[in-house]
Coordinates of N, CA and C in Angstrom, one line a residue:
Chain A
D1 N 110.0 -28.8 -55.0 CA 109.0 -27.9 -54.7 C 109.7 -26.6 -54.3
T2 N 109.1 -25.4 -55.0 CA 109.8 -24.2 -54.6 C 108.7 -23.2 -54.1
E3 N 107.9 -23.8 -53.2 CA 106.9 -22.9 -52.7 C 107.1 -22.3 -51.5
V4 N 106.7 -21.0 -51.5 CA 106.7 -20.1 -50.4 C 105.2 -19.8 -50.1
T5 N 104.6 -19.8 -48.8 CA 103.3 -19.4 -48.6 C 103.4 -18.2 -47.8
Q6 N 102.3 -17.6 -48.0 CA 102.0 -16.2 -47.2 C 100.6 -16.2 -46.7
T7 N 100.4 -15.7 -45.4 CA 99.0 -15.6 -45.0 C 99.1 -14.2 -44.1
P8 N 97.9 -13.4 -44.3 CA 96.8 -13.7 -45.1 C 97.2 -13.2 -46.5
K9 N 96.2 -13.3 -47.5 CA 96.4 -12.8 -48.9 C 96.1 -11.3 -48.9
H10 N 95.1 -10.9 -48.2 CA 94.7 -9.5 -48.1 C 94.7 -9.3 -46.6
L11 N 94.9 -7.8 -46.3 CA 94.8 -7.4 -44.9 C 94.5 -6.0 -44.9
V12 N 93.4 -5.7 -44.2 CA 92.9 -4.3 -44.0 C 93.1 -3.9 -42.6
M13 N 93.8 -2.8 -42.0 CA 93.9 -2.5 -40.7 C 93.8 -0.9 -40.5
G14 N 93.4 -0.7 -39.3 CA 93.5 0.8 -38.9 C 94.8 1.2 -38.4
M15 N 95.2 2.6 -38.3 CA 96.4 3.0 -37.9 C 96.7 2.5 -36.4
T16 N 95.8 2.4 -35.5 CA 96.0 1.8 -34.4 C 96.1 0.3 -34.0
N17 N 95.7 -0.3 -35.1 CA 95.9 -1.7 -35.1 C 97.1 -2.4 -35.0
K18 N 97.2 -3.6 -34.3 CA 98.5 -4.4 -34.4 C 98.0 -5.7 -35.1
K19 N 98.9 -6.2 -36.2 CA 98.6 -7.3 -36.9 C 100.1 -7.9 -37.2
S20 N 100.0 -9.2 -37.7 CA 101.1 -9.8 -38.2 C 100.9 -10.7 -39.6
L21 N 102.0 -10.5 -40.4 CA 101.9 -11.4 -41.5 C 102.9 -12.5 -41.4
K22 N 102.4 -13.6 -42.0 CA 103.1 -15.0 -41.8 C 103.7 -15.4 -43.2
C23 N 104.8 -16.0 -43.0 CA 105.4 -16.6 -44.2 C 106.2 -18.0 -43.9
E24 N 105.9 -18.9 -44.7 CA 106.4 -20.3 -44.6 C 107.1 -21.1 -45.6
Q25 N 108.1 -21.8 -45.5 CA 108.8 -22.4 -46.6 C 109.1 -23.6 -46.2
H26 N 109.3 -24.8 -46.9 CA 109.7 -26.0 -46.4 C 110.8 -26.7 -47.3
M27 N 111.6 -25.6 -47.9 CA 112.5 -26.0 -48.7 C 113.8 -26.3 -48.2
G28 N 113.9 -26.1 -46.8 CA 115.3 -26.2 -46.1 C 116.0 -25.0 -46.4
H29 N 115.6 -23.8 -46.8 CA 116.3 -22.7 -47.1 C 116.6 -22.0 -45.5
R30 N 117.9 -21.6 -45.4 CA 118.1 -20.9 -44.1 C 118.3 -19.2 -44.3
A31 N 117.9 -18.8 -45.5 CA 117.8 -17.2 -45.6 C 116.4 -16.9 -45.9
M32 N 115.9 -16.0 -45.3 CA 114.5 -15.5 -45.6 C 114.4 -14.1 -45.7
Y33 N 113.5 -13.4 -46.3 CA 113.5 -12.0 -46.8 C 112.2 -11.4 -46.7
W34 N 112.1 -10.2 -46.4 CA 110.9 -9.4 -46.5 C 111.1 -8.3 -47.5
Y35 N 110.2 -8.1 -48.5 CA 110.3 -7.2 -49.3 C 108.9 -6.2 -49.2
K36 N 109.0 -5.0 -49.6 CA 107.6 -4.2 -49.8 C 107.6 -3.7 -51.3
Q37 N 106.5 -3.8 -51.9 CA 106.3 -3.4 -53.3 C 105.0 -2.4 -53.4
K38 N 105.4 -1.3 -53.7 CA 104.3 -0.3 -54.2 C 103.8 -0.5 -55.6
A39 N 102.7 -0.1 -55.9 CA 102.1 -0.4 -57.1 C 103.1 0.3 -58.3
K40 N 103.2 -0.4 -59.2 CA 104.0 -0.1 -60.4 C 105.5 0.2 -60.1
K41 N 105.9 -0.3 -58.9 CA 107.4 -0.1 -58.4 C 107.9 -1.7 -58.2
P42 N 109.3 -1.8 -58.3 CA 109.8 -3.0 -58.0 C 109.8 -3.3 -56.5
P43 N 110.1 -4.5 -56.1 CA 110.1 -4.7 -54.8 C 111.4 -4.2 -54.1
E44 N 111.2 -3.8 -52.9 CA 112.3 -3.1 -52.2 C 112.6 -4.1 -50.8
L45 N 113.9 -4.4 -50.6 CA 114.4 -5.2 -49.4 C 114.0 -4.4 -48.1
M46 N 113.5 -5.1 -47.2 CA 113.3 -4.4 -45.9 C 114.3 -5.2 -44.8
F47 N 114.3 -6.6 -44.8 CA 115.0 -7.4 -43.9 C 115.4 -8.7 -44.4
V48 N 116.5 -9.1 -43.8 CA 117.1 -10.3 -44.3 C 117.5 -11.2 -42.9
Y49 N 117.0 -12.4 -43.1 CA 117.4 -13.2 -42.0 C 118.2 -14.4 -42.4
S50 N 119.3 -14.9 -41.5 CA 120.2 -15.8 -42.0 C 120.3 -16.8 -40.8
Y51 N 120.0 -18.0 -41.1 CA 120.0 -19.1 -39.8 C 119.2 -18.2 -38.7
E52 N 118.0 -17.9 -38.9 CA 117.1 -17.4 -37.8 C 117.6 -16.2 -37.1
K53 N 118.6 -15.7 -37.6 CA 119.4 -14.4 -37.0 C 119.0 -13.2 -38.1
L54 N 118.7 -11.9 -37.6 CA 118.5 -10.8 -38.4 C 119.9 -10.4 -38.9
S55 N 120.1 -10.3 -40.2 CA 121.4 -9.9 -40.6 C 121.5 -8.6 -41.4
I56 N 120.3 -8.2 -42.0 CA 120.1 -7.0 -42.6 C 118.8 -6.2 -42.2
N57 N 119.0 -5.0 -41.6 CA 117.7 -4.1 -41.7 C 117.9 -2.9 -42.6
E58 N 117.1 -2.7 -43.6 CA 117.4 -1.6 -44.3 C 116.9 -0.4 -43.9
S59 N 117.2 0.0 -42.8 CA 116.6 1.2 -42.1 C 115.1 1.2 -42.0
V60 N 114.5 0.1 -41.7 CA 112.9 0.2 -41.7 C 112.4 0.6 -40.5
P61 N 111.4 1.7 -40.6 CA 110.8 2.2 -39.3 C 110.5 1.1 -38.3
S62 N 110.6 1.3 -37.0 CA 110.3 0.4 -35.9 C 108.8 -0.2 -35.9
R63 N 107.9 0.5 -36.6 CA 106.4 0.1 -36.5 C 106.4 -1.2 -37.3
F64 N 107.4 -1.8 -38.0 CA 107.6 -3.1 -38.6 C 108.7 -3.8 -37.8
S65 N 108.2 -5.1 -37.3 CA 108.9 -5.7 -36.5 C 109.1 -7.3 -37.1
P66 N 110.2 -7.6 -37.6 CA 110.3 -9.1 -38.0 C 110.7 -10.1 -36.9
E67 N 110.3 -11.1 -37.1 CA 110.7 -12.2 -36.3 C 110.8 -13.6 -37.1
C68 N 111.8 -14.3 -36.5 CA 111.9 -15.6 -37.5 C 112.0 -16.7 -36.2
P69 N 110.9 -17.3 -35.9 CA 110.7 -18.2 -34.8 C 111.4 -19.7 -35.1
N70 N 111.5 -20.1 -36.2 CA 112.4 -21.1 -36.6 C 112.8 -21.0 -38.0
S71 N 113.3 -22.1 -38.6 CA 114.0 -22.2 -40.0 C 113.0 -22.1 -41.1
S72 N 111.7 -22.5 -40.8 CA 110.7 -22.3 -41.9 C 109.8 -21.1 -41.7
L73 N 109.7 -20.4 -40.6 CA 108.7 -19.4 -40.6 C 109.4 -18.1 -40.4
L74 N 108.7 -17.2 -40.9 CA 109.1 -15.7 -40.9 C 107.8 -14.8 -40.8
N75 N 107.8 -14.0 -39.6 CA 106.8 -13.1 -39.3 C 107.1 -11.9 -39.4
L76 N 106.3 -11.0 -39.8 CA 106.2 -9.5 -39.8 C 105.2 -8.9 -39.0
H77 N 105.6 -8.3 -37.7 CA 104.7 -7.7 -37.0 C 104.5 -6.2 -37.3
L78 N 103.2 -5.8 -37.3 CA 102.8 -4.4 -37.7 C 102.1 -3.7 -36.7
H79 N 102.5 -2.5 -36.4 CA 101.8 -1.6 -35.3 C 102.1 -0.1 -35.8
A80 N 100.8 0.5 -35.5 CA 100.8 1.9 -35.6 C 101.3 2.2 -37.0
L81 N 100.8 1.6 -38.1 CA 101.3 1.9 -39.4 C 100.4 3.1 -40.0
Q82 N 101.1 3.6 -41.1 CA 100.6 4.9 -41.7 C 100.0 4.5 -43.1
P83 N 99.0 5.2 -43.7 CA 98.4 5.0 -44.9 C 99.4 4.7 -46.0
E84 N 100.7 5.4 -46.0 CA 101.7 5.1 -47.1 C 102.4 3.9 -46.9
D85 N 102.1 2.9 -45.8 CA 102.5 1.7 -45.8 C 101.7 0.8 -46.4
S86 N 100.6 1.0 -47.1 CA 99.8 0.4 -47.9 C 100.7 -0.2 -49.0
A87 N 100.7 -1.5 -49.3 CA 101.6 -2.2 -50.2 C 101.5 -3.5 -50.3
L88 N 102.1 -4.1 -51.2 CA 102.3 -5.6 -51.4 C 103.7 -6.0 -50.6
Y89 N 103.4 -7.0 -49.6 CA 104.5 -7.4 -48.8 C 104.8 -8.8 -49.4
L90 N 106.0 -9.0 -49.8 CA 106.5 -10.2 -50.3 C 107.5 -10.9 -49.4
C91 N 107.4 -12.2 -49.2 CA 108.3 -12.9 -48.4 C 109.2 -13.7 -49.5
A92 N 110.5 -14.0 -49.3 CA 111.3 -14.9 -50.1 C 112.2 -15.7 -49.1
S93 N 112.9 -16.6 -49.9 CA 113.8 -17.5 -49.3 C 114.7 -18.1 -50.1
S94 N 115.8 -18.3 -49.7 CA 117.0 -19.0 -50.5 C 117.8 -19.8 -49.7
Q95 N 118.6 -20.6 -50.3 CA 119.8 -21.3 -49.5 C 120.6 -20.2 -49.0
E96 N 121.3 -20.6 -48.0 CA 122.4 -19.7 -47.5 C 123.7 -20.4 -47.6
R97 N 124.4 -19.6 -48.4 CA 125.8 -20.1 -48.6 C 126.8 -18.9 -48.4
G98 N 126.6 -18.0 -47.5 CA 127.5 -16.9 -47.2 C 127.5 -16.0 -48.5
R99 N 128.8 -15.7 -48.9 CA 128.7 -14.8 -50.2 C 128.2 -15.2 -51.4
V100 N 128.1 -16.6 -51.6 CA 127.6 -17.3 -52.8 C 126.1 -17.0 -52.9
P101 N 125.7 -16.2 -53.8 CA 124.4 -15.7 -54.1 C 123.5 -17.0 -54.5
D102 N 122.4 -17.1 -54.0 CA 121.5 -18.2 -54.4 C 120.2 -17.6 -54.9
T103 N 119.4 -18.3 -55.8 CA 118.0 -18.0 -56.1 C 117.1 -17.5 -55.1
Q104 N 116.5 -16.4 -55.0 CA 115.5 -16.2 -54.0 C 114.0 -16.6 -54.7
Y105 N 113.2 -17.2 -53.8 CA 111.9 -17.7 -54.4 C 110.8 -16.9 -53.6
F106 N 110.1 -16.3 -54.2 CA 109.0 -15.4 -53.5 C 107.7 -16.0 -53.1
G107 N 107.2 -15.7 -52.3 CA 105.7 -16.0 -52.1 C 104.8 -15.1 -52.8
P108 N 103.5 -15.4 -52.6 CA 102.4 -14.7 -53.4 C 102.2 -13.2 -52.8
G109 N 102.8 -13.2 -51.8 CA 102.6 -11.8 -51.1 C 101.2 -11.5 -50.4
T110 N 101.3 -10.5 -49.4 CA 100.0 -10.1 -48.7 C 99.8 -8.7 -49.1
R111 N 98.5 -8.4 -49.5 CA 98.2 -7.1 -50.1 C 97.7 -6.3 -48.8
L112 N 98.4 -5.3 -48.3 CA 98.1 -4.7 -47.1 C 97.4 -3.3 -47.4
T113 N 96.2 -2.9 -46.9 CA 95.8 -1.6 -46.9 C 95.6 -1.0 -45.6
V114 N 96.1 0.1 -45.2 CA 96.1 1.0 -43.8 C 95.3 2.0 -44.2
L115 N 94.2 2.0 -43.3 CA 93.2 3.1 -43.3 C 93.4 4.2 -42.4
Chain B
G1 N 125.6 3.9 -53.8 CA 124.3 3.6 -53.9 C 124.2 2.7 -55.2
Q2 N 122.8 2.0 -55.5 CA 122.6 1.2 -56.7 C 121.9 1.8 -57.7
N3 N 122.1 1.9 -58.8 CA 121.4 2.4 -60.0 C 121.4 1.3 -61.0
I4 N 120.1 0.9 -61.3 CA 119.6 -0.3 -62.2 C 118.5 0.1 -63.2
D5 N 118.8 0.4 -64.3 CA 118.0 0.9 -65.3 C 117.6 -0.1 -66.4
Q6 N 116.3 0.0 -66.7 CA 115.6 -0.8 -67.8 C 114.7 0.2 -68.4
P7 N 114.3 -0.2 -69.8 CA 113.1 0.5 -70.4 C 111.8 0.3 -69.7
T8 N 111.1 1.2 -69.6 CA 109.8 1.3 -68.9 C 108.7 0.3 -69.5
E9 N 108.8 0.5 -70.8 CA 107.7 -0.3 -71.6 C 108.1 -1.0 -72.8
M10 N 107.7 -2.1 -73.3 CA 108.1 -2.5 -74.6 C 106.8 -3.2 -75.1
T11 N 106.7 -3.3 -76.5 CA 105.6 -4.0 -77.3 C 106.2 -4.8 -78.2
A12 N 105.8 -6.2 -78.2 CA 106.3 -7.0 -79.2 C 105.0 -7.9 -79.9
T13 N 105.4 -8.5 -80.9 CA 104.2 -9.5 -81.6 C 104.5 -10.9 -81.2
E14 N 103.3 -11.6 -81.1 CA 103.4 -13.0 -80.8 C 104.2 -13.9 -81.8
G15 N 105.2 -14.5 -81.2 CA 105.9 -15.5 -82.2 C 107.2 -14.7 -82.5
A16 N 107.4 -13.6 -82.0 CA 108.6 -12.8 -82.4 C 109.6 -13.1 -81.2
I17 N 110.9 -12.3 -81.5 CA 111.9 -12.1 -80.3 C 112.0 -11.0 -79.7
V18 N 112.2 -10.8 -78.5 CA 112.3 -9.4 -78.0 C 113.5 -9.4 -77.0
Q19 N 114.2 -8.4 -76.9 CA 115.4 -8.1 -76.0 C 115.2 -7.1 -75.1
I20 N 115.2 -7.4 -73.9 CA 115.1 -6.4 -72.9 C 116.4 -6.1 -72.3
N21 N 116.8 -4.8 -72.2 CA 118.1 -4.4 -71.6 C 118.2 -3.9 -70.3
C22 N 119.3 -4.2 -69.5 CA 119.4 -3.8 -68.3 C 120.9 -3.3 -68.0
T23 N 120.8 -1.8 -67.5 CA 122.3 -1.5 -67.1 C 122.3 -1.1 -65.8
Y24 N 123.6 -1.4 -65.3 CA 123.7 -1.2 -63.7 C 125.0 -0.5 -63.4
Q25 N 124.8 0.3 -62.1 CA 126.0 0.8 -61.7 C 125.9 0.5 -60.0
T26 N 126.5 -0.4 -59.6 CA 126.2 -0.8 -58.3 C 127.6 -0.8 -57.4
S27 N 127.6 -0.7 -56.1 CA 128.7 -0.8 -55.2 C 128.7 -2.4 -54.9
G28 N 129.5 -3.0 -55.6 CA 129.7 -4.4 -55.5 C 128.9 -5.3 -56.6
F29 N 129.1 -6.4 -56.8 CA 128.4 -7.2 -57.7 C 128.6 -8.7 -57.4
N30 N 127.5 -9.4 -57.0 CA 127.6 -10.9 -57.0 C 126.9 -11.8 -57.9
G31 N 126.2 -11.0 -58.7 CA 125.3 -11.6 -59.7 C 124.2 -11.0 -60.1
L32 N 123.5 -11.4 -61.2 CA 122.4 -10.6 -61.8 C 121.2 -11.7 -62.0
F33 N 120.3 -11.3 -61.6 CA 118.9 -12.1 -61.7 C 117.9 -11.5 -62.7
W34 N 117.1 -12.5 -63.4 CA 115.9 -11.8 -64.1 C 114.7 -12.5 -63.5
Y35 N 113.7 -11.8 -63.2 CA 112.6 -12.2 -62.7 C 111.4 -11.8 -63.6
Q36 N 110.4 -12.5 -63.8 CA 108.9 -12.2 -64.4 C 107.9 -11.8 -63.4
Q37 N 107.0 -11.0 -63.5 CA 106.1 -10.7 -62.5 C 104.8 -10.2 -63.4
H38 N 103.9 -11.3 -63.2 CA 102.6 -10.7 -63.5 C 101.7 -10.0 -62.5
A39 N 100.9 -9.1 -63.0 CA 100.2 -8.1 -62.4 C 99.5 -9.0 -60.9
G40 N 99.9 -8.2 -59.8 CA 99.3 -8.8 -58.6 C 99.9 -10.1 -58.0
E41 N 100.8 -10.6 -58.8 CA 101.4 -12.0 -58.3 C 103.0 -11.8 -57.9
A42 N 103.3 -12.8 -57.4 CA 104.9 -12.8 -57.0 C 105.9 -12.9 -58.2
P43 N 107.0 -12.2 -57.8 CA 108.1 -12.4 -59.1 C 108.6 -13.8 -59.2
T44 N 108.6 -14.3 -60.3 CA 109.1 -15.6 -60.6 C 110.4 -15.7 -61.1
F45 N 111.3 -16.7 -60.7 CA 112.7 -16.7 -61.3 C 112.8 -17.1 -62.7
L46 N 113.6 -16.4 -63.5 CA 113.9 -16.8 -64.9 C 115.2 -17.3 -65.2
S47 N 116.1 -16.4 -64.8 CA 117.8 -16.6 -65.2 C 118.5 -15.9 -64.2
Y48 N 119.7 -16.4 -64.3 CA 120.8 -16.0 -63.2 C 122.1 -16.0 -64.1
N49 N 122.9 -14.7 -64.0 CA 124.5 -14.8 -64.5 C 125.1 -14.3 -63.4
V50 N 126.2 -14.9 -63.2 CA 127.3 -14.4 -62.5 C 128.7 -14.2 -63.0
L51 N 128.8 -14.9 -64.3 CA 130.0 -14.6 -65.0 C 129.5 -14.1 -66.3
D52 N 130.6 -13.5 -67.2 CA 130.1 -13.0 -68.5 C 129.7 -14.2 -69.3
G53 N 128.9 -13.7 -70.2 CA 128.4 -14.7 -71.3 C 126.8 -14.9 -71.3
L54 N 126.5 -15.8 -72.0 CA 125.0 -16.2 -72.3 C 124.6 -17.4 -71.6
E55 N 123.4 -17.3 -70.9 CA 122.8 -18.6 -70.1 C 121.5 -18.7 -70.8
E56 N 121.3 -19.9 -71.3 CA 120.1 -20.3 -72.1 C 119.4 -21.3 -71.3
K57 N 118.0 -21.0 -71.2 CA 117.0 -21.7 -70.5 C 115.7 -21.7 -71.3
G58 N 115.6 -22.7 -72.2 CA 114.3 -23.0 -73.0 C 114.2 -21.6 -73.9
R59 N 113.1 -21.0 -73.8 CA 112.7 -19.8 -74.7 C 113.5 -18.7 -74.1
F60 N 114.1 -18.6 -73.0 CA 114.6 -17.5 -72.4 C 116.2 -17.7 -72.3
S61 N 116.8 -16.5 -72.6 CA 118.4 -16.5 -72.6 C 118.6 -15.3 -71.9
S62 N 119.9 -15.2 -71.2 CA 120.2 -14.1 -70.4 C 121.8 -13.8 -70.7
F63 N 122.1 -12.5 -70.8 CA 123.6 -12.2 -71.3 C 124.1 -11.3 -70.3
L64 N 125.4 -11.4 -69.8 CA 126.0 -10.6 -68.8 C 127.4 -10.0 -69.5
S65 N 127.6 -8.7 -69.4 CA 128.9 -8.2 -69.5 C 129.3 -7.4 -68.4
R66 N 130.2 -8.0 -67.2 CA 130.2 -7.2 -66.0 C 131.1 -5.7 -66.5
S67 N 132.1 -6.0 -67.3 CA 132.9 -4.7 -67.7 C 132.1 -3.7 -68.1
K68 N 131.1 -3.8 -68.7 CA 130.1 -2.8 -69.3 C 129.0 -2.5 -68.4
G69 N 128.7 -3.3 -67.4 CA 127.6 -3.1 -66.4 C 126.3 -3.2 -67.1
Y70 N 126.2 -4.4 -68.0 CA 125.1 -4.5 -68.9 C 124.7 -5.9 -69.0
S71 N 123.2 -6.1 -69.1 CA 122.7 -7.4 -69.3 C 121.5 -7.3 -70.1
Y72 N 121.0 -8.5 -70.8 CA 119.9 -8.5 -71.5 C 119.4 -9.8 -71.3
L73 N 117.9 -9.7 -71.4 CA 117.1 -11.0 -71.3 C 116.4 -11.1 -72.7
L74 N 116.5 -12.3 -73.2 CA 116.1 -12.7 -74.6 C 115.0 -13.5 -74.7
L75 N 113.8 -13.0 -75.1 CA 112.7 -14.0 -75.1 C 112.3 -14.4 -76.5
K76 N 112.2 -15.5 -76.9 CA 112.0 -16.1 -78.1 C 110.5 -16.7 -78.2
E77 N 110.1 -16.9 -79.4 CA 108.7 -17.4 -79.7 C 107.8 -16.8 -78.8
L78 N 107.7 -15.6 -78.7 CA 106.8 -15.0 -77.9 C 105.3 -15.4 -77.9
Q79 N 104.7 -15.6 -76.5 CA 103.4 -15.9 -76.4 C 102.5 -14.8 -75.6
M80 N 101.4 -14.9 -75.7 CA 100.6 -13.8 -75.1 C 100.7 -13.9 -73.6
K81 N 101.0 -15.1 -73.0 CA 101.2 -15.2 -71.6 C 102.6 -14.6 -71.3
D82 N 103.5 -14.1 -72.2 CA 104.7 -13.6 -71.6 C 104.5 -12.0 -71.4
S83 N 103.1 -11.5 -71.5 CA 103.0 -10.2 -71.3 C 103.0 -10.0 -69.5
A84 N 103.9 -9.4 -69.3 CA 104.2 -9.2 -67.9 C 105.3 -8.2 -67.5
S85 N 105.5 -7.8 -66.3 CA 106.8 -7.0 -66.1 C 107.9 -7.9 -65.8
Y86 N 109.1 -7.4 -66.4 CA 110.5 -8.3 -66.4 C 111.4 -7.5 -65.4
L87 N 111.9 -8.0 -64.4 CA 112.5 -7.2 -63.5 C 114.1 -7.8 -63.5
C88 N 115.1 -6.8 -63.7 CA 116.4 -7.1 -63.5 C 116.9 -6.8 -62.2
A89 N 117.6 -7.6 -61.5 CA 118.0 -7.6 -60.1 C 119.5 -7.7 -59.9
V90 N 120.1 -7.1 -59.3 CA 121.6 -7.2 -58.9 C 121.8 -7.7 -57.5
I91 N 122.5 -8.7 -57.2 CA 122.7 -9.1 -55.9 C 124.2 -8.5 -55.5
V92 N 124.3 -8.1 -54.2 CA 125.5 -7.6 -53.7 C 125.7 -8.1 -52.3
W93 N 126.9 -8.3 -51.7 CA 127.1 -8.6 -50.4 C 127.0 -7.5 -49.6
G94 N 126.2 -7.5 -48.5 CA 126.2 -6.5 -47.4 C 125.9 -7.0 -46.0
G95 N 126.7 -8.0 -45.9 CA 126.4 -8.6 -44.5 C 125.3 -9.5 -44.7
G96 N 125.1 -9.8 -45.7 CA 124.0 -10.7 -46.3 C 123.8 -10.5 -47.8
N97 N 123.1 -11.4 -48.6 CA 122.9 -11.2 -49.9 C 121.9 -10.2 -50.0
K98 N 122.1 -9.0 -50.6 CA 121.1 -8.0 -50.9 C 120.7 -7.8 -52.4
L99 N 119.3 -8.1 -52.6 CA 118.9 -8.1 -54.0 C 118.2 -6.9 -54.1
T100 N 118.7 -6.0 -55.1 CA 118.2 -4.7 -55.5 C 117.6 -4.9 -56.9
F101 N 116.4 -4.6 -57.0 CA 115.7 -4.6 -58.4 C 115.8 -3.2 -59.1
G102 N 115.8 -3.6 -60.5 CA 115.7 -2.3 -61.4 C 114.3 -1.9 -61.5
T103 N 114.1 -0.9 -62.4 CA 112.9 -0.3 -62.4 C 111.7 -1.2 -63.0
G104 N 112.1 -2.1 -63.7 CA 111.2 -3.2 -64.3 C 110.9 -2.9 -65.7
T105 N 110.5 -3.7 -66.6 CA 110.1 -3.4 -68.1 C 108.8 -4.0 -68.2
Q106 N 107.7 -3.3 -68.6 CA 106.4 -3.8 -68.8 C 106.4 -4.3 -70.3
L107 N 106.2 -5.6 -70.5 CA 106.2 -6.1 -71.8 C 104.8 -6.5 -72.3
K108 N 104.4 -5.9 -73.4 CA 103.0 -6.3 -73.9 C 103.1 -7.1 -75.1
V109 N 102.6 -8.2 -75.2 CA 102.6 -9.1 -76.5 C 101.3 -9.0 -77.0
E110 N 101.4 -8.7 -78.6 CA 100.3 -8.4 -79.3 C 100.2 -9.4 -80.3
L111 N 98.9 -9.6 -80.9 CA 98.7 -10.5 -81.9 C 99.1 -10.0 -83.2

């Protein structure tokens, strides 16, 4: 089973709202990722978690706040977003073997619209 | 910085073979992945190369030349369902494994 699930599938929020995106995997993967994908563009890495610790933050604005409460779950907390933050947010997971790269498996994404 | 280039669009005929090229210039290299992405869906893993040469996986093959910074994805016996975006992605080590995607190639398969 290589399934990564994400909720919600769609989210519409105002610029003053606070919302959270959720991601879950049960493959025993210890690396989890958030990506942002704008229309007709490739995914762009936002955050990497390794063994529940944040290892990479690609200079993402603080209005995006990631959280990894346990090895199966990854959240992305959203606050005071801008309309240009509207995009598909993808979660991915992989095995964690340090410098040895492993295949990342992607969830179906959350389509976010900021009004 | 990372620079990964692919053709923007390609068209091929059902049953034919198509080759999608990818060139890269990256600071570091740990491997190269190919993903398929249908519109509005998640990228799905197709193939992975870490050493030079050809990797074959059913109708899909991928080739890597690290000295040339070049890879290609070969799709055989094309089917209509192969119409999708194909993403080349390079993985580098940066305190964690960082996957950087190329611009993507939109493949259209016609009858």
